[in-house]
Coordinates of C-alpha atoms in Angstrom, one line a residue:
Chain H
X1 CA -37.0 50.7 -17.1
X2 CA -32.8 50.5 -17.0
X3 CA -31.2 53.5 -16.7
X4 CA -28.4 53.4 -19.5
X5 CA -26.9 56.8 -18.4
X6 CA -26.4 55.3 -15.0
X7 CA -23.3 56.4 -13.0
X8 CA -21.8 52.9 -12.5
X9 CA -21.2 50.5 -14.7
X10 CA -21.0 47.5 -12.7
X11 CA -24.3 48.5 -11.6
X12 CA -25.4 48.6 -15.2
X13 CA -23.9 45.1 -15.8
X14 CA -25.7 43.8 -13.7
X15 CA -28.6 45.5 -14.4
X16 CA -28.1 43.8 -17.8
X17 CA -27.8 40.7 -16.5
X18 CA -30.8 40.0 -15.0
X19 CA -32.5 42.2 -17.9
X20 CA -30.4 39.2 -20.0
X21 CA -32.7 36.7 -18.5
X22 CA -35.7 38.5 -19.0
X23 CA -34.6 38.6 -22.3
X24 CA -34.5 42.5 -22.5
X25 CA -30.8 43.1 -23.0
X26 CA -30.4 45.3 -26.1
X27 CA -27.7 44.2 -28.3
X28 CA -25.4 46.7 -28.0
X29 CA -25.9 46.3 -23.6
X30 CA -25.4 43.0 -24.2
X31 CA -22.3 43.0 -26.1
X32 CA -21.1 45.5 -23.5
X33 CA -22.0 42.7 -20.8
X34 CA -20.0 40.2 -22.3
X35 CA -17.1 42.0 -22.5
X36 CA -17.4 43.3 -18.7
X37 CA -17.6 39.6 -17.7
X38 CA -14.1 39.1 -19.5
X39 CA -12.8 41.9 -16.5
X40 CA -14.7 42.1 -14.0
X41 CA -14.5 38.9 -11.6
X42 CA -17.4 40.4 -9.1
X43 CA -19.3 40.7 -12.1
X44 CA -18.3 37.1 -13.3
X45 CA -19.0 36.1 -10.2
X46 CA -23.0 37.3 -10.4
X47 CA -23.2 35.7 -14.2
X48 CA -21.9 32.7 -12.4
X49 CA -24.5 32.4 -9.7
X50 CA -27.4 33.5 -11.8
X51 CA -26.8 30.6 -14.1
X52 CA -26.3 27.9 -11.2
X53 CA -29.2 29.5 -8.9
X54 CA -31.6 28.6 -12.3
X55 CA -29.6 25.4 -12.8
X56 CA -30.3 21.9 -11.5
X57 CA -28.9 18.6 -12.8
X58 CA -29.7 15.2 -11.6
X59 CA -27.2 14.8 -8.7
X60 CA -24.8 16.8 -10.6
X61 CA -22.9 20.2 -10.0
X62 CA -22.9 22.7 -12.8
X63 CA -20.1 24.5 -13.6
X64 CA -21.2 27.7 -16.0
X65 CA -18.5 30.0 -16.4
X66 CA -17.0 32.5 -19.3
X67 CA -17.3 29.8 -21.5
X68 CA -21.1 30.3 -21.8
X69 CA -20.6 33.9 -22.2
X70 CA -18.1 32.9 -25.0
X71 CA -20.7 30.8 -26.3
X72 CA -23.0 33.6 -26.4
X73 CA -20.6 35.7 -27.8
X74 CA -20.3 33.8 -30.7
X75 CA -23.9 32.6 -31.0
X76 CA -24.6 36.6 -31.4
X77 CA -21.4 36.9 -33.7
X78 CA -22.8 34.3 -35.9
X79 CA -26.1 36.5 -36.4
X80 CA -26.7 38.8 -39.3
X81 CA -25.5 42.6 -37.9
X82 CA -28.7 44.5 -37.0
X83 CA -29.6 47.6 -39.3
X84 CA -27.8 51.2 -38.3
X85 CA -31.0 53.0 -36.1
X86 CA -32.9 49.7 -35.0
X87 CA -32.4 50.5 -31.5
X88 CA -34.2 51.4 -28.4
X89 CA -36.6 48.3 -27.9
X90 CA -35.8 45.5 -29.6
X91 CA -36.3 42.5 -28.2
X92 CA -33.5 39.7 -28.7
X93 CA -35.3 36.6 -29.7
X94 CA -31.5 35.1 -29.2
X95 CA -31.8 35.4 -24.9
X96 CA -29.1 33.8 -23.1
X97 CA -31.6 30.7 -22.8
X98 CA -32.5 30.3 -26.1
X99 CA -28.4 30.5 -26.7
X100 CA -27.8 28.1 -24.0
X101 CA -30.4 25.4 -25.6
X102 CA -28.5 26.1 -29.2
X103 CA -24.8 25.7 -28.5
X104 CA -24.9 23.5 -25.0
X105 CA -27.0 20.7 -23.0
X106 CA -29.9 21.9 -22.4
X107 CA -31.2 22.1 -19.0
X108 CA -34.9 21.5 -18.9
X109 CA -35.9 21.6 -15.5
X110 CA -34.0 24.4 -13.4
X111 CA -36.1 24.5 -9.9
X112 CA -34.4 24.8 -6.6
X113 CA -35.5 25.3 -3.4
X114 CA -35.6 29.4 -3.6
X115 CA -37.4 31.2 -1.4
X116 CA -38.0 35.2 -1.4
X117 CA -35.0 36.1 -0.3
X118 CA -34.3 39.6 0.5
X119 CA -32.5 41.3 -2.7
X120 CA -29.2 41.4 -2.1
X121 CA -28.8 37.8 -0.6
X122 CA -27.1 36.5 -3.8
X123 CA -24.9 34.4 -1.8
X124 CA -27.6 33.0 0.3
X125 CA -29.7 32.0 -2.8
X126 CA -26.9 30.0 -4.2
X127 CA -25.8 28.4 -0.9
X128 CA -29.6 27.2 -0.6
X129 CA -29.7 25.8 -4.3
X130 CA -30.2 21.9 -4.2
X131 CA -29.6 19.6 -7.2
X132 CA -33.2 18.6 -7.8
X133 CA -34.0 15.0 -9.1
X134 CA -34.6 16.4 -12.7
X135 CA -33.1 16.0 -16.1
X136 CA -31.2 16.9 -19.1
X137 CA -32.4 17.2 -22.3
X138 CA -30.4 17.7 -25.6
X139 CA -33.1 19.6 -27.0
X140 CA -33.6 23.1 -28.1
X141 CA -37.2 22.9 -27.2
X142 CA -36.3 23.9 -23.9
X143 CA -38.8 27.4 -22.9
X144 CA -37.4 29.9 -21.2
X145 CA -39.4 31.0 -18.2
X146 CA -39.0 34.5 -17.6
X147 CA -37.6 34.6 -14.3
X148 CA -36.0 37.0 -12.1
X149 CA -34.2 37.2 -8.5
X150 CA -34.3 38.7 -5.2
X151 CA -37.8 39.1 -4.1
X152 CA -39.3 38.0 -7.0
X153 CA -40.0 34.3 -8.8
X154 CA -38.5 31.6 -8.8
X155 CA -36.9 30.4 -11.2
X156 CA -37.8 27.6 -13.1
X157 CA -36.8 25.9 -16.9
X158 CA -40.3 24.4 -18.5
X159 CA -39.7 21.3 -19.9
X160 CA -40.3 20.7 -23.4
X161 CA -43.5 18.9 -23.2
X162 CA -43.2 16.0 -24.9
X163 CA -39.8 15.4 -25.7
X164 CA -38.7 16.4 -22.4
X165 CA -41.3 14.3 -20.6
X166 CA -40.4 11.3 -22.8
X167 CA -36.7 11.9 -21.4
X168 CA -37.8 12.0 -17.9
X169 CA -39.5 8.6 -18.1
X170 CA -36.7 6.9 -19.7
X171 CA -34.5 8.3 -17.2
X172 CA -36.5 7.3 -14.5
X173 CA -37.2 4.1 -16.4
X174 CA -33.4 3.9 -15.7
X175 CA -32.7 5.4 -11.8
X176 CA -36.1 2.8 -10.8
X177 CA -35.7 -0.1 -12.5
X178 CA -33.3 -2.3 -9.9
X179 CA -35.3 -1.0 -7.3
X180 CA -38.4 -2.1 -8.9
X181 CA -36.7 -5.7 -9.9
X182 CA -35.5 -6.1 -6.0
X183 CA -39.8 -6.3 -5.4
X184 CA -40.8 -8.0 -8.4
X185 CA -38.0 -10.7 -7.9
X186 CA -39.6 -11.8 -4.9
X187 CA -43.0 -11.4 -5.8
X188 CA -43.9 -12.8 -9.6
X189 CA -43.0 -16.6 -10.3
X190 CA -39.9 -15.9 -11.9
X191 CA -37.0 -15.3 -10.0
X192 CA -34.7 -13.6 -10.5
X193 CA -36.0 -12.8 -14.1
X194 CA -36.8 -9.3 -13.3
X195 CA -33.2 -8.2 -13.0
X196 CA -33.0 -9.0 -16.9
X197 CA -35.3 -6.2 -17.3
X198 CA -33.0 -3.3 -15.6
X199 CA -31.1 -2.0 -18.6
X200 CA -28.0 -1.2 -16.0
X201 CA -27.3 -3.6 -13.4
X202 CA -25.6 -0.7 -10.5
X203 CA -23.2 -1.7 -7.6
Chain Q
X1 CA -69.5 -27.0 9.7
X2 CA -72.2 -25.5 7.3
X3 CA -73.5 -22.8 9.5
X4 CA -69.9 -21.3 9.7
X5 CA -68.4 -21.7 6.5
X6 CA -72.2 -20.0 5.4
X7 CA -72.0 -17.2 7.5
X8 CA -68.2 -16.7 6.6
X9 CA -69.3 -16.7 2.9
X10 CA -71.9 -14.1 3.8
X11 CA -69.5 -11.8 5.6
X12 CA -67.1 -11.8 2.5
X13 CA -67.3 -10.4 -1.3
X14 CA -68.4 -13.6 -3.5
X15 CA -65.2 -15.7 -4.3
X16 CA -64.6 -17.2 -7.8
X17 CA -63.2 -20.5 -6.7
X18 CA -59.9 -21.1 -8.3
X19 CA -60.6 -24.9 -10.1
X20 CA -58.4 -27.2 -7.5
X21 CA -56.3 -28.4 -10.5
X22 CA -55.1 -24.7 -11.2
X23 CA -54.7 -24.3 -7.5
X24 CA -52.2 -27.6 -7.1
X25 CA -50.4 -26.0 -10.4
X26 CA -49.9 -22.7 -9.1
X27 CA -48.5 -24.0 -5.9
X28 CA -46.3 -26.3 -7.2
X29 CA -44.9 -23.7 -9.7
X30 CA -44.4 -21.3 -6.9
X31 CA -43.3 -24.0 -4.3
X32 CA -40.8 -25.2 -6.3
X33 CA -39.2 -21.9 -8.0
X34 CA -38.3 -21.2 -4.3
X35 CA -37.2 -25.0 -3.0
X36 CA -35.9 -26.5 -6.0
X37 CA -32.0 -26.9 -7.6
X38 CA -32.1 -26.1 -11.4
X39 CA -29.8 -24.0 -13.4
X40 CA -30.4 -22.9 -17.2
X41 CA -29.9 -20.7 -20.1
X42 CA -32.7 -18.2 -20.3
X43 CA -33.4 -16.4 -23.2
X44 CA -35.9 -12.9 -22.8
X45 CA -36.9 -11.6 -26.1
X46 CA -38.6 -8.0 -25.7
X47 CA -39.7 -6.3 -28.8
X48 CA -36.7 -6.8 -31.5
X49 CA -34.2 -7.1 -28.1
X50 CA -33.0 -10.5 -27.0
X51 CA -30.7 -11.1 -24.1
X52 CA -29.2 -14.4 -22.8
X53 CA -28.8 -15.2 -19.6
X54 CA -27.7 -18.1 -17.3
X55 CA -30.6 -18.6 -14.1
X56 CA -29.1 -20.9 -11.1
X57 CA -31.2 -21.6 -8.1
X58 CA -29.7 -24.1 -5.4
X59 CA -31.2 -24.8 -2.0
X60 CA -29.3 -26.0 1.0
X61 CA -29.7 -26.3 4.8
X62 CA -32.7 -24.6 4.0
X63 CA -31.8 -21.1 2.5
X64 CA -31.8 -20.4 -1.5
X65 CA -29.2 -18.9 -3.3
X66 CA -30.4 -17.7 -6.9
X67 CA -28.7 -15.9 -9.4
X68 CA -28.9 -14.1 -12.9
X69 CA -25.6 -14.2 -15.0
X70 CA -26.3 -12.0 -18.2
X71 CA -24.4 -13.4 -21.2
X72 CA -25.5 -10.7 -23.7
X73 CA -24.6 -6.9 -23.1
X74 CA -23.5 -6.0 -19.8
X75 CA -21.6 -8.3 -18.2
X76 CA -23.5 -8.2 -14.9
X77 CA -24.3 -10.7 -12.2
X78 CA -27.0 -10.5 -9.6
X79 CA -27.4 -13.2 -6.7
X80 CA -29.4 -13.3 -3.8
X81 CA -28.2 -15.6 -1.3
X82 CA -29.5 -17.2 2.2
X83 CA -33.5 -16.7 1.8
X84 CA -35.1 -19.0 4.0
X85 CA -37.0 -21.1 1.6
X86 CA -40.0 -21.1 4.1
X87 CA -39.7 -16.7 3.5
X88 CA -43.5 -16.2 1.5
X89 CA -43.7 -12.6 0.4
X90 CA -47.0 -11.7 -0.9
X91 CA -46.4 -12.6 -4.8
X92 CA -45.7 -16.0 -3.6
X93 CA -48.7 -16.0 -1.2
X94 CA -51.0 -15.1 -3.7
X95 CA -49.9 -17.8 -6.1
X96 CA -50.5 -20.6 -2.9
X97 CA -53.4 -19.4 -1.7
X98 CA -57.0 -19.9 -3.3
X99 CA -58.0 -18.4 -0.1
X100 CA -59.4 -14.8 0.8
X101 CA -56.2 -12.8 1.9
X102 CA -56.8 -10.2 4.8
X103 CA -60.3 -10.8 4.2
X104 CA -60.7 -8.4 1.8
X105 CA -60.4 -9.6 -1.9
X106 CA -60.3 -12.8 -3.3
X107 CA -57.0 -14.2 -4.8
X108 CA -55.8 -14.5 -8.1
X109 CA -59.3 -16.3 -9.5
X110 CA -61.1 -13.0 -9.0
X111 CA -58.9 -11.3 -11.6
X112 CA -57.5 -14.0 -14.1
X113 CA -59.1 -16.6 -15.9
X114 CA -57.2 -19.8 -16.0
X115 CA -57.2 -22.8 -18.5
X116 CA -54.5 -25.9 -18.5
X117 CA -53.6 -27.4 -22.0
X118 CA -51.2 -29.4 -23.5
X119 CA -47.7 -27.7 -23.9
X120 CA -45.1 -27.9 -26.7
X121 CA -41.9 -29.2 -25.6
X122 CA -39.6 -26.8 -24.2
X123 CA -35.5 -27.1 -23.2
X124 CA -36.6 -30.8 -23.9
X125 CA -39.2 -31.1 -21.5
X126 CA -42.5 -32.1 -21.7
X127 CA -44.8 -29.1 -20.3
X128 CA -48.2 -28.0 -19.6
X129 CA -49.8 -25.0 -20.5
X130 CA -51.4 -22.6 -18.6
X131 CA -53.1 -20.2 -20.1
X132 CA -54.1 -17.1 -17.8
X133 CA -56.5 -13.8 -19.2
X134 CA -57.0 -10.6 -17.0
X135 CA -60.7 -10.7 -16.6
X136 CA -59.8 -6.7 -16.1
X137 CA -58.0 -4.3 -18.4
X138 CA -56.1 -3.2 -15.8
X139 CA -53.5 -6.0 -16.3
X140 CA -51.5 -8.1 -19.0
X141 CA -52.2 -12.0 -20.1
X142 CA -50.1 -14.6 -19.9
X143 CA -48.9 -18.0 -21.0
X144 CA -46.9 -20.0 -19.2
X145 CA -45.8 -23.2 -19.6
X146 CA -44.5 -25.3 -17.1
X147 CA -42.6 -28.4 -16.2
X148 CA -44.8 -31.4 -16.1
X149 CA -42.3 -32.7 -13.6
X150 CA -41.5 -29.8 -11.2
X151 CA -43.8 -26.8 -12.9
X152 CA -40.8 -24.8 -13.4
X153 CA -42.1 -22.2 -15.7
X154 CA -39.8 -23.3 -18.6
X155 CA -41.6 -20.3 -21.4
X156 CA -43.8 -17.5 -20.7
X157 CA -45.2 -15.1 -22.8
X158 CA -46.9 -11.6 -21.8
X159 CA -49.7 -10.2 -23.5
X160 CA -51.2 -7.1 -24.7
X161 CA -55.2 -6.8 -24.7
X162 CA -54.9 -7.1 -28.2
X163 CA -52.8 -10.3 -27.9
X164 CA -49.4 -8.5 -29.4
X165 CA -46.3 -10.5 -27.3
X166 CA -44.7 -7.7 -25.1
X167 CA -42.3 -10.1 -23.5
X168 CA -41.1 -13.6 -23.7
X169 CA -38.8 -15.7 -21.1
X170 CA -37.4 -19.3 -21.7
X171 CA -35.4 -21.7 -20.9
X172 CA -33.2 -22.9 -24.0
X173 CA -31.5 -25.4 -21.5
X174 CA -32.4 -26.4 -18.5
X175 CA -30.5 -28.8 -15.7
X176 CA -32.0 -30.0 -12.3
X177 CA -29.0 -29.3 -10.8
X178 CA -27.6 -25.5 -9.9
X179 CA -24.2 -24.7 -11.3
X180 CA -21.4 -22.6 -9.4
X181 CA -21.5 -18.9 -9.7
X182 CA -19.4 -17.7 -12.7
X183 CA -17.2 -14.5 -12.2
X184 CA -18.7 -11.1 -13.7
X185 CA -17.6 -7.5 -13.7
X186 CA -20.3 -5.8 -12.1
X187 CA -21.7 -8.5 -8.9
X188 CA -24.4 -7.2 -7.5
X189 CA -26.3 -8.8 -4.3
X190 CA -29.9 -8.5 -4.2
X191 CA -31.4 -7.3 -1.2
X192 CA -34.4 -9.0 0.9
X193 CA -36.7 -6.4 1.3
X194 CA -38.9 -8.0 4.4
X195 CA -42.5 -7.4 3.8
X196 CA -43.1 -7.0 7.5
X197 CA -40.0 -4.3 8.8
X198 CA -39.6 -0.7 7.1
X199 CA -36.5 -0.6 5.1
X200 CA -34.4 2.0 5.8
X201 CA -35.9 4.1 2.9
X202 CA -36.0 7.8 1.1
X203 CA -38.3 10.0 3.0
X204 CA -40.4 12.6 1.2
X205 CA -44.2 13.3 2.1
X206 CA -46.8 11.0 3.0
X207 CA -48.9 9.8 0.2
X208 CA -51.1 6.7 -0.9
X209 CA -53.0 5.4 -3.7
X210 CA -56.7 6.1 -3.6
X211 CA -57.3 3.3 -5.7
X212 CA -55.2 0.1 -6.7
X213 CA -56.5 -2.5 -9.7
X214 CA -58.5 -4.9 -7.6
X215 CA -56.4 -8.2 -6.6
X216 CA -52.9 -5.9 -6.4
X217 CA -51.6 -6.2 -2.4
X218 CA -48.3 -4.0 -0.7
X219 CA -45.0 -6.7 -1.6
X220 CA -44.0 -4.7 1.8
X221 CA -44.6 -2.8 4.4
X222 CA -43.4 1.2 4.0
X223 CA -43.9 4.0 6.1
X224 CA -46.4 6.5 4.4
X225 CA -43.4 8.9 3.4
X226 CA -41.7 6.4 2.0
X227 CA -40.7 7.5 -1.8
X228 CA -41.5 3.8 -3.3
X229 CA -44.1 2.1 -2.8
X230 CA -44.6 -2.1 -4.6
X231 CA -47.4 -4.0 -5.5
X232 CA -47.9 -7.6 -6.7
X233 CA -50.9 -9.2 -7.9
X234 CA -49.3 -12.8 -7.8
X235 CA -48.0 -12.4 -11.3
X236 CA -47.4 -8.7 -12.1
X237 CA -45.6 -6.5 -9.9
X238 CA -45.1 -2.2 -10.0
X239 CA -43.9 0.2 -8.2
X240 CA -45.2 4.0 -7.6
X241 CA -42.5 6.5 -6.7
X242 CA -43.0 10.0 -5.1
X243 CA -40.4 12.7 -5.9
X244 CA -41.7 16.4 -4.2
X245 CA -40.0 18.7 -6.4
X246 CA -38.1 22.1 -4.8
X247 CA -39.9 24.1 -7.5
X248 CA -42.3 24.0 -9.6
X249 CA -42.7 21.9 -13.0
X250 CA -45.1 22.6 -16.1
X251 CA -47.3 19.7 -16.1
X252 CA -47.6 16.9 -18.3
X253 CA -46.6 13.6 -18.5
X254 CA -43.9 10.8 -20.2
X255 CA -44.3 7.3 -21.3
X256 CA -41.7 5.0 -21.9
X257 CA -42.3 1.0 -22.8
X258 CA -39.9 -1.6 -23.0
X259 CA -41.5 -5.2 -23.5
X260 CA -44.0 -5.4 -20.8
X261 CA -42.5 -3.3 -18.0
X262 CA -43.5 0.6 -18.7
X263 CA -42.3 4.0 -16.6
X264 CA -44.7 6.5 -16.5
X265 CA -43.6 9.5 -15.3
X266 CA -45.9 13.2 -14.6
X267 CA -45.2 15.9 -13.2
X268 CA -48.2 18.2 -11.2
X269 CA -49.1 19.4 -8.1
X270 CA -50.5 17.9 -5.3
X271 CA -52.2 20.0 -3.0
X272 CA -50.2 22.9 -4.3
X273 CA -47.0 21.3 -4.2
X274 CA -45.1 20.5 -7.1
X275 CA -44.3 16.4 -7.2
X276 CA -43.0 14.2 -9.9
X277 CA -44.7 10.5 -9.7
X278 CA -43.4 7.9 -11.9
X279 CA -45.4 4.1 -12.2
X280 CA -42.5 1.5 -13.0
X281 CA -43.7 -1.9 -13.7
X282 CA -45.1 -4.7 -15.8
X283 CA -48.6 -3.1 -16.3
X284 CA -50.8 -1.5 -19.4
X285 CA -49.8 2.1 -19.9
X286 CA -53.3 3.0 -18.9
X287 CA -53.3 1.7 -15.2
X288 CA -50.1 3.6 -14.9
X289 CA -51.8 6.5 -15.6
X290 CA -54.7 5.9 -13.6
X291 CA -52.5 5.0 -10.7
X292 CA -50.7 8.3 -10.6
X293 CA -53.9 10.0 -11.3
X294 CA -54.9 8.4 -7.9
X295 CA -52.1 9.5 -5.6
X296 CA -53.1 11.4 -2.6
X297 CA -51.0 13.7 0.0
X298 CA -52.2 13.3 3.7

């Protein structure tokens, strides 16, 4: 359990932060969160690796930044104002993932190599994140894995089984498809005829 | 010369014999692809998609130069140039061979039934027709029909078991001459993959198939961590590649077909570690899955 009496608030924040991708934030702790983030840079900084440390693009970088938190701003903005007294437990079904696969690309396959690390080795975690060879659906079928850092899981996206597996093939359908031709050019009767097949000829 | 070709037939599976006819045809179609001049437009229908393309092969001092010039959509061209004419990779060797290869399966008449008919006239050539049918379901059929002259496959066609067209390839015009290499925004020069050196290739973990569609042989040699590995039975070719994932991926699996060439991709682990293995190749859906269903760690 989060202390919400606790002394410091940057502490707190990033309490609710991770609590955010266990999908626990509370509204109100969550609003609070998102305006911390607009003034505390240490604490934009965290937001910042959290996101890339469960973020991997094929051979891309990915840049999350405030914007995300605006986008989750306004994704909660946009929802009906809870009732006076609804408090204590209630459980957002509007986590930051679910808000990241409404207003943005979703990521379906997060997975870097992250080993337990000791707890405060935020820096280390995201120094030792590597772009795995995984995809990008625009889906919001993505699940959200619960996930947490420092000495516990890794974290991982789950791919949206079918659609997201469907995407995977095509794109690998794409990334293979000269290499395949290079074999299959020299090996079936018809030349060169293979290359015709690779829907991008690459330099 | 009994005795020994007796005890060589005992010592090896039983051989269907390709008919000698097919055998000539096969070799000249596969002998002549590689040593001849021609130059054409192609046309490649694949499900509702058609795409044109110019095909030039010319042969001098003897090295080959081919290339593919794509007149539809991207404006791509592809060449290949200085292959010895006398460099057989295993597709080719499979096609020329009625022989037992490696002593360990027979060639292409263990695994396709073959028929030659009379062809339609195609590009303005008179052709024959060949008629081949997997006597497995573990590959496609196909009809090709080839140059009575030079059996240049002028039209083929690739079938499904239930005898649907996935693919079809031909010439709309055909010259026995090669033409000069156009100019084309994206040039791109095939490689020569040797099928006896290691390419230079991605490393991952070392992995093979526990079980390959009888009649399908390596196109080259690769170390065992290599992340691709090729296979050609003389007329279909696919690859398997390996990815080992950093973290761990709900399993399942992806199809996509386009014409005859399908990627099937599926995530899983493999002796507790998490791997992505896509099949990529001109294959049934259902021997891509049984391939990655067969690939082994070491």
């Amino acid at each position: 359990m989060r202390n919400a009496e606790s002394n410091s608030p940057e502490i707190t924040a990033a309490e609710t932060l991770s609590a955010l991708a266990d999908d626990e934030a509370q509204e109100l702790e969550l609003r609070r969160v998102l305006r911390d983030l607009d003034g505390s840079p240490e604490l934009r900084a965290r937001w910042y690796r959290l996101h890339v440390a469960r973020t991997a693009l094929s051979g891309e970088t990915v840049r999350p930044s405030v914007d995300f938190a605006g986008s989750v701003r306004a994704a909660i903005d946009a929802e009906p104002a809870l009732e006076q007294g609804s408090s204590g437990n209630w459980r957002r079904t509007l986590g930051s993932f679910a808000v990241a696969a409404s207003v943005a690309t979703v990521v379906v396959l997060g997975g870097q190599q992250l080993a337990a690390t000791s707890s405060n080795s935020d820096r280390d975690l995201v120094a030792r994140v590597a772009p795995l060879p995984v995809g990008v659906v625009n889906t919001t079928g993505a699940v959200p894995v619960r996930a947490s850092f420092g000495t516990r899981a890794v974290p991982t996206l789950e791919p949206a089984d079918r659609t997201a597996y469907r995407e995977l093939a095509r794109q690998r359908l794409r990334r293979y498809s000269q290499e395949h031709a290079e074999h299959a050019s020299l090996n079936t009767p018809q030349g060169m005829l293979p290359f015709a097949r690779v829907p991008v000829i690459e330099q | 010369m009994l005795s020994l070709a007796a005890a060589f037939t005992l010592a090896q599976p039983q051989c269907d014999a390709l008919a000698p006819s097919v055998a000539r045809l096969l070799q000249a179609m596969s002998s002549n692809a590689q040593r001849g001049n021609y130059s054409g437009v192609v046309t490649l229908q694949r499900g509702n998609d058609m795409q044109i393309m110019e095909l030039s092969h010319r042969v001098e001092n003897g090295q080959a130069s081919e290339e593919l010039s794509r007149l539809t959509g991207q404006d791509a061209l592809v060449e290949r140039t200085d292959h010895p004419t006398d460099c057989m990779h295993p597709g080719h060797q499979l096609l020329r061979s009625a022989e037992i290869i490696d002593g360990s399966f027979c060639g292409l008449a263990s695994v396709y039934r073959f028929r030659v008919q009379p062809g339609d006239r195609i590009a303005g050539r008179a052709s024959l027709r060949l008629r081949v049918e997997p006597k497995d379901m573990y590959r496609f059929g196909h009809v090709l029909e080839l140059d009575q002259d030079t059996a240049l496959i002028l039209k083929s066609s690739t079938f499904a078991a239930d005898q649907s067209v996935l693919e079809q390839f031909q010439f709309a015009s055909i010259s026995m001459a090669p033409r000069q290499p156009a100019d084309a925004v994206v040039e791109y020069e095939a490689t020569h993959p040797h099928p006896h050196e290691s390419e230079h290739l991605r490393r991952g973990v070392a992995w093979d198939l526990a079980w390959l569609p009888e009649g399908f042989m390596p196109t080259d040699s690769v170390p065992k961590e290599s992340q691709r590995k090729s296979y050609t039975d003389g007329l279909a070719s696919f690859s398997v590649f390996l990815e080992p994932l950093g973290a761990a991926i709900k399993p399942g699996e992806g199809v996509e077909r386009q014409g005859s060439t399908v990627a099937y991709t599926r995530g899983t682990l493999l002796d507790r570690r998490p791997v992505l293995v896509t099949v990529l190749g001109e294959i049934p859906t259902n021997t891509a899955r049984m391939l990655a269903d067969s690939v082994r760690l070491q």
